[in-house]
Coordinates of C-alpha atoms in Angstrom, one line a residue:
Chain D
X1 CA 80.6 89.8 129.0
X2 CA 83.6 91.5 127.6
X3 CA 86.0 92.1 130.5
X4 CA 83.4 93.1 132.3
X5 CA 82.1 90.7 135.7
X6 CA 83.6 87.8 136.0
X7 CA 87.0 88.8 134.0
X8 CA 89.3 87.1 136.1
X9 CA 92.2 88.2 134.2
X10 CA 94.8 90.4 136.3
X11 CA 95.4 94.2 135.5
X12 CA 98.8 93.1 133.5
X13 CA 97.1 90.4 131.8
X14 CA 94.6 93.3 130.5
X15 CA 97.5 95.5 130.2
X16 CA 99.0 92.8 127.7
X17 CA 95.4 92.3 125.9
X18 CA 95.7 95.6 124.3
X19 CA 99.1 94.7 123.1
X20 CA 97.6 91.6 121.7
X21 CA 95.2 93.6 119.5
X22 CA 98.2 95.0 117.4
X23 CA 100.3 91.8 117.0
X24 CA 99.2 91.7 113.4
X25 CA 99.8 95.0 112.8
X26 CA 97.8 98.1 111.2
X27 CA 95.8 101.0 112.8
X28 CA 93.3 100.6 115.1
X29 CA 90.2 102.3 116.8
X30 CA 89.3 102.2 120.4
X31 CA 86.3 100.0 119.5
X32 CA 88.7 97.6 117.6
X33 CA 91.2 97.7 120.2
X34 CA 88.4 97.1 122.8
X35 CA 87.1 94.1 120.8
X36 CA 89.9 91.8 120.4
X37 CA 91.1 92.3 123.8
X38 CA 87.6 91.3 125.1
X39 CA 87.4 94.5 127.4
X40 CA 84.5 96.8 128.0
X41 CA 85.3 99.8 125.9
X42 CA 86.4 102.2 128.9
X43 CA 88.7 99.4 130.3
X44 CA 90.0 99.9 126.6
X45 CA 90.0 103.6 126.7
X46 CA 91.8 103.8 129.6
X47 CA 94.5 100.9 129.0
X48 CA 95.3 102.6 125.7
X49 CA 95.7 105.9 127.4
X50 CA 98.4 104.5 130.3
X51 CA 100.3 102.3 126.8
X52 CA 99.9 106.2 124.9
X53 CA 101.2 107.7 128.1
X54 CA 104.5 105.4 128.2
X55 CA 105.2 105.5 124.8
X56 CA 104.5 101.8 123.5
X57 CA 101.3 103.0 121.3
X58 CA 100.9 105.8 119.8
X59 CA 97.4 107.6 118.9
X60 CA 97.5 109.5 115.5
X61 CA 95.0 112.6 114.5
X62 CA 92.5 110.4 113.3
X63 CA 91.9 108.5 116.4
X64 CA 93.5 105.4 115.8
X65 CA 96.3 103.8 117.6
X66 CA 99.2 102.2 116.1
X67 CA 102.6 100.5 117.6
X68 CA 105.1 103.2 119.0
X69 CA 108.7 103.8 119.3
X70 CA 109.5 102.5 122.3
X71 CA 107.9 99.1 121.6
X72 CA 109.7 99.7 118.8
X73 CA 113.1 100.2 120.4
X74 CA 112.3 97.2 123.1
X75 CA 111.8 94.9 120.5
X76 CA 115.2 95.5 118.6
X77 CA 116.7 94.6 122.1
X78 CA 115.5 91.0 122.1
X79 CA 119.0 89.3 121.1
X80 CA 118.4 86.1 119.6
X81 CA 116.8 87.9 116.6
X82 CA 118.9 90.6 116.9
X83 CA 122.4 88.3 116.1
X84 CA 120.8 85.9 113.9
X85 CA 119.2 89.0 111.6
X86 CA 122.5 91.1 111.2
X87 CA 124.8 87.3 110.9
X88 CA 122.5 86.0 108.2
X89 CA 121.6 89.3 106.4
X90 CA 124.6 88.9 103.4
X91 CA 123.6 85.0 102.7
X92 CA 120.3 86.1 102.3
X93 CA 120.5 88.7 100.1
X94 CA 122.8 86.7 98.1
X95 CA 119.9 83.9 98.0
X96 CA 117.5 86.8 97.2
X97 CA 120.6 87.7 94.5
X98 CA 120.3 84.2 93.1
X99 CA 116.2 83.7 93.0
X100 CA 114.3 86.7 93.1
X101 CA 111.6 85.2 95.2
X102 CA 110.9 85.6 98.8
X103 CA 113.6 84.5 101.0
X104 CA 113.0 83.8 105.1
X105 CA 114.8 83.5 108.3
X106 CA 112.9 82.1 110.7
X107 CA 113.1 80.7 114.3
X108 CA 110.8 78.6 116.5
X109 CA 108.6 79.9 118.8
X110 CA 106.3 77.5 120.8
X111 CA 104.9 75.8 118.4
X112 CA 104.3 78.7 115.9
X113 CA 107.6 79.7 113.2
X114 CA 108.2 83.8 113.8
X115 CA 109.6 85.2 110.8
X116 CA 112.6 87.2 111.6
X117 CA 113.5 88.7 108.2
X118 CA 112.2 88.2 104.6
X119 CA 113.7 89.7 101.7
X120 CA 111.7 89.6 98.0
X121 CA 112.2 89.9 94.6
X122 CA 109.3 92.2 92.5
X123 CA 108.4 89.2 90.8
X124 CA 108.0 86.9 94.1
X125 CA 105.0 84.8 94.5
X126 CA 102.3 86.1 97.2
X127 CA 102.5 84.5 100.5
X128 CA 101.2 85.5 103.9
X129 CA 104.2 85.3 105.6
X130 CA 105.7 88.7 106.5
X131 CA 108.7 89.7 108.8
X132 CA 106.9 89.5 112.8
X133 CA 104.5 87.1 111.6
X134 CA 103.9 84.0 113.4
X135 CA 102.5 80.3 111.6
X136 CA 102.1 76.7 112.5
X137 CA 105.4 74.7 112.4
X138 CA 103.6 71.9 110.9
X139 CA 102.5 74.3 107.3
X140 CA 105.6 75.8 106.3
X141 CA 108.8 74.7 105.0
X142 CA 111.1 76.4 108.2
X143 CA 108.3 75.4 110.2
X144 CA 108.9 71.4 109.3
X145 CA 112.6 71.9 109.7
X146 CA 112.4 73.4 113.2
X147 CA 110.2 70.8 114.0
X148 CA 112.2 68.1 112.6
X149 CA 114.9 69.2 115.3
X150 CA 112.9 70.2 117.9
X151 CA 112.5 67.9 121.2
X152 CA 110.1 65.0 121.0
X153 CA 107.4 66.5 123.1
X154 CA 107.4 69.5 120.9
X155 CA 106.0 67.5 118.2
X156 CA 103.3 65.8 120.2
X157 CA 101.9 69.1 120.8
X158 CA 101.4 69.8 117.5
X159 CA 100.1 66.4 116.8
X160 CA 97.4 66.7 120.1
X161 CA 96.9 70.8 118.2
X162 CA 95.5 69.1 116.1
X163 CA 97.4 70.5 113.1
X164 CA 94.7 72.4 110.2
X165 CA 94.9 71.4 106.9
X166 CA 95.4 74.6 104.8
X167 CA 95.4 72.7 101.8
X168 CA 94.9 69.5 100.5
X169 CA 98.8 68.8 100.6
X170 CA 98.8 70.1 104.2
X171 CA 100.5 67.2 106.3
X172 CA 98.6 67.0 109.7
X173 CA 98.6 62.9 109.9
X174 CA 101.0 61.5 112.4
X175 CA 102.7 58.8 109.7
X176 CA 103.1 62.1 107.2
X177 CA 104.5 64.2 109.5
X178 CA 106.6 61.5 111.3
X179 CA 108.2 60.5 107.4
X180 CA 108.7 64.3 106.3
X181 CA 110.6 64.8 109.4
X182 CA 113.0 62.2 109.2
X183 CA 113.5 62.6 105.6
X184 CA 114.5 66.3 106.3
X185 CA 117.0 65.1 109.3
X186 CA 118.6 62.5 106.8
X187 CA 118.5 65.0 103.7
X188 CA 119.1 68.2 105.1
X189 CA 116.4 69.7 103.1
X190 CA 112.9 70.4 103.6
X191 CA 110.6 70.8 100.3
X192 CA 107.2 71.4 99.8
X193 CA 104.7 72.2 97.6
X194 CA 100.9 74.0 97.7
X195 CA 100.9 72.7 101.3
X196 CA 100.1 76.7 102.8
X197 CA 100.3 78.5 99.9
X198 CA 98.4 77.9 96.5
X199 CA 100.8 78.2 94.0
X200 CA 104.0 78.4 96.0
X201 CA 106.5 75.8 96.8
X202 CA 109.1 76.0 99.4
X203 CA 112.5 75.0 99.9
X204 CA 114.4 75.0 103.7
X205 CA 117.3 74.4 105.4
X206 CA 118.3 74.3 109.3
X207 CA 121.1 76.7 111.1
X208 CA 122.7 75.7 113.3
X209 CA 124.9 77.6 116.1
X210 CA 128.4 76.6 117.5
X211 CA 127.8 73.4 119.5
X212 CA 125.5 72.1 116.1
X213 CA 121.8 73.0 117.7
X214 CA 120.0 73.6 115.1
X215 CA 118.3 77.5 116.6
X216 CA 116.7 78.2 112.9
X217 CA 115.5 78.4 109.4
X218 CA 116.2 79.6 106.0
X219 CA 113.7 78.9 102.8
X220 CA 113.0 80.2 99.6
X221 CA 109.4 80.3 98.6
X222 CA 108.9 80.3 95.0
X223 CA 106.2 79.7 92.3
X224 CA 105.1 76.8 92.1
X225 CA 106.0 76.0 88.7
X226 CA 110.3 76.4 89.2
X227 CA 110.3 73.8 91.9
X228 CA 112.9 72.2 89.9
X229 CA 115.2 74.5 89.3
X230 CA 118.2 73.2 91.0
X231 CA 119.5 76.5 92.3
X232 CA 116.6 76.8 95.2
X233 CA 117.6 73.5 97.4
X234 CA 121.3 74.7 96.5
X235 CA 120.9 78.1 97.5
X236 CA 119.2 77.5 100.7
X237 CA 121.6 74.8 101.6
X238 CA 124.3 76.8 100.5
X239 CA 122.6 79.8 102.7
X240 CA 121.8 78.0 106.0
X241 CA 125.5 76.5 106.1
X242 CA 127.0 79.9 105.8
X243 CA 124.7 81.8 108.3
X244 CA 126.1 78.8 110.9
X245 CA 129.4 78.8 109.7
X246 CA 129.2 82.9 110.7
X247 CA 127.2 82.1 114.0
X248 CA 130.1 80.1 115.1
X249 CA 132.7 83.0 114.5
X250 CA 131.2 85.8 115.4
X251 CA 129.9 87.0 118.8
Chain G
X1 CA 110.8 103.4 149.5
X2 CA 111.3 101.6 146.1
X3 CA 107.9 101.4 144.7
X4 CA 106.3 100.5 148.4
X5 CA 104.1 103.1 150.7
X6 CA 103.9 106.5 148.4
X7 CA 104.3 104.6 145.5
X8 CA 101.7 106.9 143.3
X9 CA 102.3 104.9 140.0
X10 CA 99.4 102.6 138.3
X11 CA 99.7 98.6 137.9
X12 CA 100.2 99.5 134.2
X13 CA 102.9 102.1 135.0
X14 CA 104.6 99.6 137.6
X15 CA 104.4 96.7 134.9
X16 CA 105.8 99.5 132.0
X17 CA 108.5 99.9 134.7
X18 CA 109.8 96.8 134.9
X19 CA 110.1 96.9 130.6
X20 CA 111.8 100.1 130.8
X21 CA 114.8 98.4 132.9
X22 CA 115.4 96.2 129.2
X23 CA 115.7 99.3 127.6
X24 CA 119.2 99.5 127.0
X25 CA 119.2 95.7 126.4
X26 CA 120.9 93.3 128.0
X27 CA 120.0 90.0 130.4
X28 CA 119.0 91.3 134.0
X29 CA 118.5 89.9 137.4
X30 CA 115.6 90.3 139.0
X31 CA 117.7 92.3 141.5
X32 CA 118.6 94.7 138.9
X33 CA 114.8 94.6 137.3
X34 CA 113.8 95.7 140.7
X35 CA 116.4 98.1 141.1
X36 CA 115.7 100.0 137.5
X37 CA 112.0 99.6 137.9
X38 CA 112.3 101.3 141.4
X39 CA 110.1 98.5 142.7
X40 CA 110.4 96.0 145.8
X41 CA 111.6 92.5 144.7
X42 CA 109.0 90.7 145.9
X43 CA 106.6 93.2 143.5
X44 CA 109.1 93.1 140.5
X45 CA 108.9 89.2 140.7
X46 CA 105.5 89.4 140.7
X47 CA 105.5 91.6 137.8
X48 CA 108.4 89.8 135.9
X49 CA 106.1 86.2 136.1
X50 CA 103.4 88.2 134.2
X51 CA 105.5 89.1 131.6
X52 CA 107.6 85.9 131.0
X53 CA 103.9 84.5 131.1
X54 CA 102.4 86.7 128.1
X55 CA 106.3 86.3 126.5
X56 CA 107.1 89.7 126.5
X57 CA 110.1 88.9 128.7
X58 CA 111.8 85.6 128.9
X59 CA 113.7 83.9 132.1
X60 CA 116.9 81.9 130.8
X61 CA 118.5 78.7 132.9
X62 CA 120.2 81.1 134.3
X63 CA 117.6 83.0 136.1
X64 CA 118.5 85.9 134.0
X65 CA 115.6 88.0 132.3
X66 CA 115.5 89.6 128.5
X67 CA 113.5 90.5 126.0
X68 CA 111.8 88.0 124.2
X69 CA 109.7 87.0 121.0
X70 CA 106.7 88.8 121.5
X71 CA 108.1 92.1 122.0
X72 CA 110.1 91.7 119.1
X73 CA 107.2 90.9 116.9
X74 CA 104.8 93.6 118.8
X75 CA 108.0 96.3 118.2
X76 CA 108.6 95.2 114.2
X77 CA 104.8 96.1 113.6
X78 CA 106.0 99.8 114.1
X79 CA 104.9 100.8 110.5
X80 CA 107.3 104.2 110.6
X81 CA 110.4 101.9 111.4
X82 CA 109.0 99.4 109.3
X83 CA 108.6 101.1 106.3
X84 CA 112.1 103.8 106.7
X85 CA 113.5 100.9 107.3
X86 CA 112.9 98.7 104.1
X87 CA 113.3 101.7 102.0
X88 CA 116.1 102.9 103.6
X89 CA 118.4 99.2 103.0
X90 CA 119.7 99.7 99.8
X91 CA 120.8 102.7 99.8
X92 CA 122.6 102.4 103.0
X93 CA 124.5 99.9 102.0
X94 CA 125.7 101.5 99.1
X95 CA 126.8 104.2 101.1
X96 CA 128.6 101.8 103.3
X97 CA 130.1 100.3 100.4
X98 CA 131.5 103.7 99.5
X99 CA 132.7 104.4 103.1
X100 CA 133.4 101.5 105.4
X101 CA 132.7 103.3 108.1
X102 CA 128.9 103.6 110.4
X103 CA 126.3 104.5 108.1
X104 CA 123.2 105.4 110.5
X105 CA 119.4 106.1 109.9
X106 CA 117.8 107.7 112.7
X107 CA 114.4 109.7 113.1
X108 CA 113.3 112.1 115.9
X109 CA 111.1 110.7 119.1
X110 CA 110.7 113.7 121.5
X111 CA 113.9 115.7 122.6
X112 CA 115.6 111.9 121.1
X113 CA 117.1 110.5 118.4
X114 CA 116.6 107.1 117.8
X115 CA 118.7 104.9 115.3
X116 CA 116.7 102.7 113.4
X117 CA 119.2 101.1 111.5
X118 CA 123.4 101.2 111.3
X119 CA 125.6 99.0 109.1
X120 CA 129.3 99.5 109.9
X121 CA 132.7 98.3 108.1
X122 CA 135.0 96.3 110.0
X123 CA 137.5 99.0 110.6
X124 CA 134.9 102.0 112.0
X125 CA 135.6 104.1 114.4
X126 CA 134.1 103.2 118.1
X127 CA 130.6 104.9 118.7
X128 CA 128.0 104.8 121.2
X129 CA 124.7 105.1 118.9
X130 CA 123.3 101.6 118.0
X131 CA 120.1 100.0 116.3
X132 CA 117.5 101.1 119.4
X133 CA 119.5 103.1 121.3
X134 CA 118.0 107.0 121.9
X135 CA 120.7 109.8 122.3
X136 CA 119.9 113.7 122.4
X137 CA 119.7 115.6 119.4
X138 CA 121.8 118.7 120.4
X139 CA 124.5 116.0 120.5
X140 CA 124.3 113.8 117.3
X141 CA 124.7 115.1 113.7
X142 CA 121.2 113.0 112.8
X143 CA 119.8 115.1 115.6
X144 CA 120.8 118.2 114.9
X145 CA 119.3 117.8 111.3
X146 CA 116.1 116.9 113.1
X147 CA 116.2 119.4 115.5
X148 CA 116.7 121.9 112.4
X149 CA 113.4 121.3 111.1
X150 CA 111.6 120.3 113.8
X151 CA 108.5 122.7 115.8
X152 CA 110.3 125.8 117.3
X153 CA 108.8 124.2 120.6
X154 CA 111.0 121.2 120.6
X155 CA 114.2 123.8 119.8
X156 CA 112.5 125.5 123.0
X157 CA 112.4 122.0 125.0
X158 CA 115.8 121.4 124.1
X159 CA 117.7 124.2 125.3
X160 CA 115.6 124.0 128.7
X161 CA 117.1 120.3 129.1
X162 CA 119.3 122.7 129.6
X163 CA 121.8 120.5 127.0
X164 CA 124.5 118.1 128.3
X165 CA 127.8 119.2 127.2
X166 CA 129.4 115.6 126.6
X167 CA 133.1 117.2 125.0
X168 CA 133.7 120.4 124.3
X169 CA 132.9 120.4 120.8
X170 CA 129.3 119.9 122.0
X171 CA 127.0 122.4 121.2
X172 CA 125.1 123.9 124.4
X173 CA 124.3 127.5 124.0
X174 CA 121.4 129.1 122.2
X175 CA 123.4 131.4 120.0
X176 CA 125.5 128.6 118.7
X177 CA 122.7 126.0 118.2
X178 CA 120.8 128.3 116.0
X179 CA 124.0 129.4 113.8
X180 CA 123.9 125.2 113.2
X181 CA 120.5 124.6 112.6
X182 CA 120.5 127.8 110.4
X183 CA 123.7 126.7 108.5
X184 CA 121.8 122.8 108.3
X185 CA 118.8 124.4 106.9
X186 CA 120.5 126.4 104.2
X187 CA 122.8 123.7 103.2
X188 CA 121.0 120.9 103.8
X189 CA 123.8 118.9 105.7
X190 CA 125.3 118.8 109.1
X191 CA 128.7 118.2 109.6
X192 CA 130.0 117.8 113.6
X193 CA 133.4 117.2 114.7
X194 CA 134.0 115.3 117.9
X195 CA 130.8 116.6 119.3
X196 CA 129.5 113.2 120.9
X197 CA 132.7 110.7 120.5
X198 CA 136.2 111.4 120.1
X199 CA 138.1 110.9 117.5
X200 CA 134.9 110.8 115.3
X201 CA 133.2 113.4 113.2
X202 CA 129.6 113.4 111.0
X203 CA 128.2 114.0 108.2
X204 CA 124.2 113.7 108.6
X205 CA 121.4 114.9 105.8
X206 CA 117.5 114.9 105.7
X207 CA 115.5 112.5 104.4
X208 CA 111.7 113.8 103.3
X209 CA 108.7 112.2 102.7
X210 CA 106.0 112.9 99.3
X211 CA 104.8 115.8 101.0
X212 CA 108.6 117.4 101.6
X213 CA 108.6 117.2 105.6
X214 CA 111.7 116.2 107.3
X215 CA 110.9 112.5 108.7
X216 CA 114.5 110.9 109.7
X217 CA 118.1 111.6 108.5
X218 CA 120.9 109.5 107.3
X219 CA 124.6 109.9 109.0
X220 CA 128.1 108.8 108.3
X221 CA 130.5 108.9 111.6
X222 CA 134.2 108.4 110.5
X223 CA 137.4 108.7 112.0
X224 CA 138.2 112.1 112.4
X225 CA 141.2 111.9 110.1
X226 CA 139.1 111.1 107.6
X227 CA 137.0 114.4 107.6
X228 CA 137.8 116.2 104.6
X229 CA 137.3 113.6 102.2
X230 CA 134.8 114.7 99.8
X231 CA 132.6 111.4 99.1
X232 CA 131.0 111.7 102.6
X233 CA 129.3 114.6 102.1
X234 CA 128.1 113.6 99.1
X235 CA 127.3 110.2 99.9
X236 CA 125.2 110.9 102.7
X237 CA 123.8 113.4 100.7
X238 CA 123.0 111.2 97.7
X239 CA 121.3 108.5 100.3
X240 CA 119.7 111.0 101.4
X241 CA 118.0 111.9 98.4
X242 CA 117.7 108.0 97.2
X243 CA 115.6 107.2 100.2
X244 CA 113.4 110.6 99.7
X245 CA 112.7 109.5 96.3
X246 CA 112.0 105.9 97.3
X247 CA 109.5 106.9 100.3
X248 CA 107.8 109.2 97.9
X249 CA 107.1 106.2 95.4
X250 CA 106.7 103.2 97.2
X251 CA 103.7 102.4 99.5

């Protein structure tokens, strides 16, 4: 009963469904669009026609539909990623400089860690993060450290989630998760290994803003086998106390 | 009658109103929501809970409204921006670092330019053109470029704006916009002087994709002191070509 009777969803919220169906990006046709926004296929038609009309998707010659310009130019307007992607863009290409694996800056989100830049080397291990993508806090390095400084309630949301195990190093137990976290807030550091990614380990650091909140994230994600290369916790480190240092000076 | 009685717009174009108010950034009001949207308040507030509800827009402690997460993460899935974007880095930065001054990549949307990316040196000249914003092309050296090998019809669009003359260096009448787009087209650069902003000129190129059309330009706007110097032309001009090259490679 896609959309259809008993859809008790308001016009905006279907408005916003369509939207939903391109959050992980790509080209899409009506019948795609229709289906993960759980709409009958001429609620579709028509929703994409009013998004077409205003300018936030756009539909190309072969029918499909794709994210526009002015979604485009909206989105550039949202200022916390805004000033923490143009402060922290020279420390991380100096990480990238340093590694040649993927680097991330990342910020909270619910309980979800949005990627809000990601530079790689050509060598650089595969990962599914990707700049705009979204992942649990409790499976990724930036994720742990936002989590580790995130407020209390935050983390027994994740816990009541209940976190997926990705992997068999995943942490979703309360005791694992409860120790990583306070060894990142006494260390500073966050490093894992294999626990999203097979293959890949991850170092991260928190940044912090003026009055010492920490507001997000930087990691390297590497293979697995340089996880002791002492440059990665250094560079991150080195890369998240810059970005704050910058955060506090410039506005 | 804001947006009452004789109000002939949609829901959908009455909840795209109230994102067009963010358009030029900022944190609003709902006062000033309801104002730009042209909608009662008691209808923008209705309209502004959906949106803070799906995340598009967020509400800070200070009753304020701006963008938020999701139509940052919706707006970075635009795969043109995306992709001229990432290409584009490099060599923009190299031509900052031969310049110092705004290094800008823009691409045509309509009778608009709009700048996907700038980097500028500490000491640049004071513009109005930033990452997002939209300006007219008959105005902007990036836009006249695009306007130069754009569809006859958009030439045709533009001079029945009819063309804002915003100093009087601005190009407005037919005659003299095609001796410009002719001279771009034959040259392969545009070079304005105080046409937009005072006391700054341009230096603007094309950038083409594998198949040789025109898909965004690459700017330099200087102090106008500066405008003889012979590295902008060529930088811009080499940028130009670097990105060109890289869009017809990489995929």
């Amino acid at each position: 009963m896609a959309g259809g009777a008993g859809d008790e969803r308001s016009v905006a919220e279907r408005v916003f469904a369509i939207a939903d169906a391109f959050e992980r990006g790509g080209e899409l046709t009506l019948s795609e669009v229709a289906r993960r926004a759980n709409l009958p296929t001429s609620t579709a038609h028509r929703l994409l026609a009013e998004w077409v009309s205003w300018g936030g998707l756009v539909r190309g010659d072969d029918g499909r539909y794709r994210v526009g310009m002015k979604l485009w130019r909206l989105g550039v307007r949202q200022p916390t990623a805004r000033r923490l992607r143009e402060v922290a863009r020279p420390y991380l290409e100096d990480l990238l400089e340093a590694t040649g694996e993927h680097v991330h800056l990342a910020v909270r989100d619910g309980l979800g860690v949005v990627y809000l830049e990601r530079f790689s080397g050509p060598g650089a291990v595969r990962v599914i993060s990707d700049v705009g993508s979204r992942l649990p806090l409790h499976a990724t390095g930036v994720g742990l450290v936002l989590l580790a400084y995130a407020p209390p309630e935050v983390f027994a949301e994740v816990l009541a989630g209940p976190p997926r195990k990705f992997l068999p190093n995943t942490l979703t137990g309360e005791a694992e998760l409860r120790s990583r976290l306070a060894d990142i807030r006494s260390t500073g550091i966050s490093r894992s290994v294999e626990e999203l990614t097979r293959g890949a380990f991850s170092v991260a650091a928190p940044v912090r803003d003026s009055a010492g909140d920490v507001v997000a994230a930087v990691s390297i994600i590497a293979h697995v086998e340089r996880r002791d290369e002492p440059q990665f916790p250094l560079g991150v480190r080195m890369a998240a106390r810059g970005i704050s240092g910058a955060l506090s000076i410039r506005r």
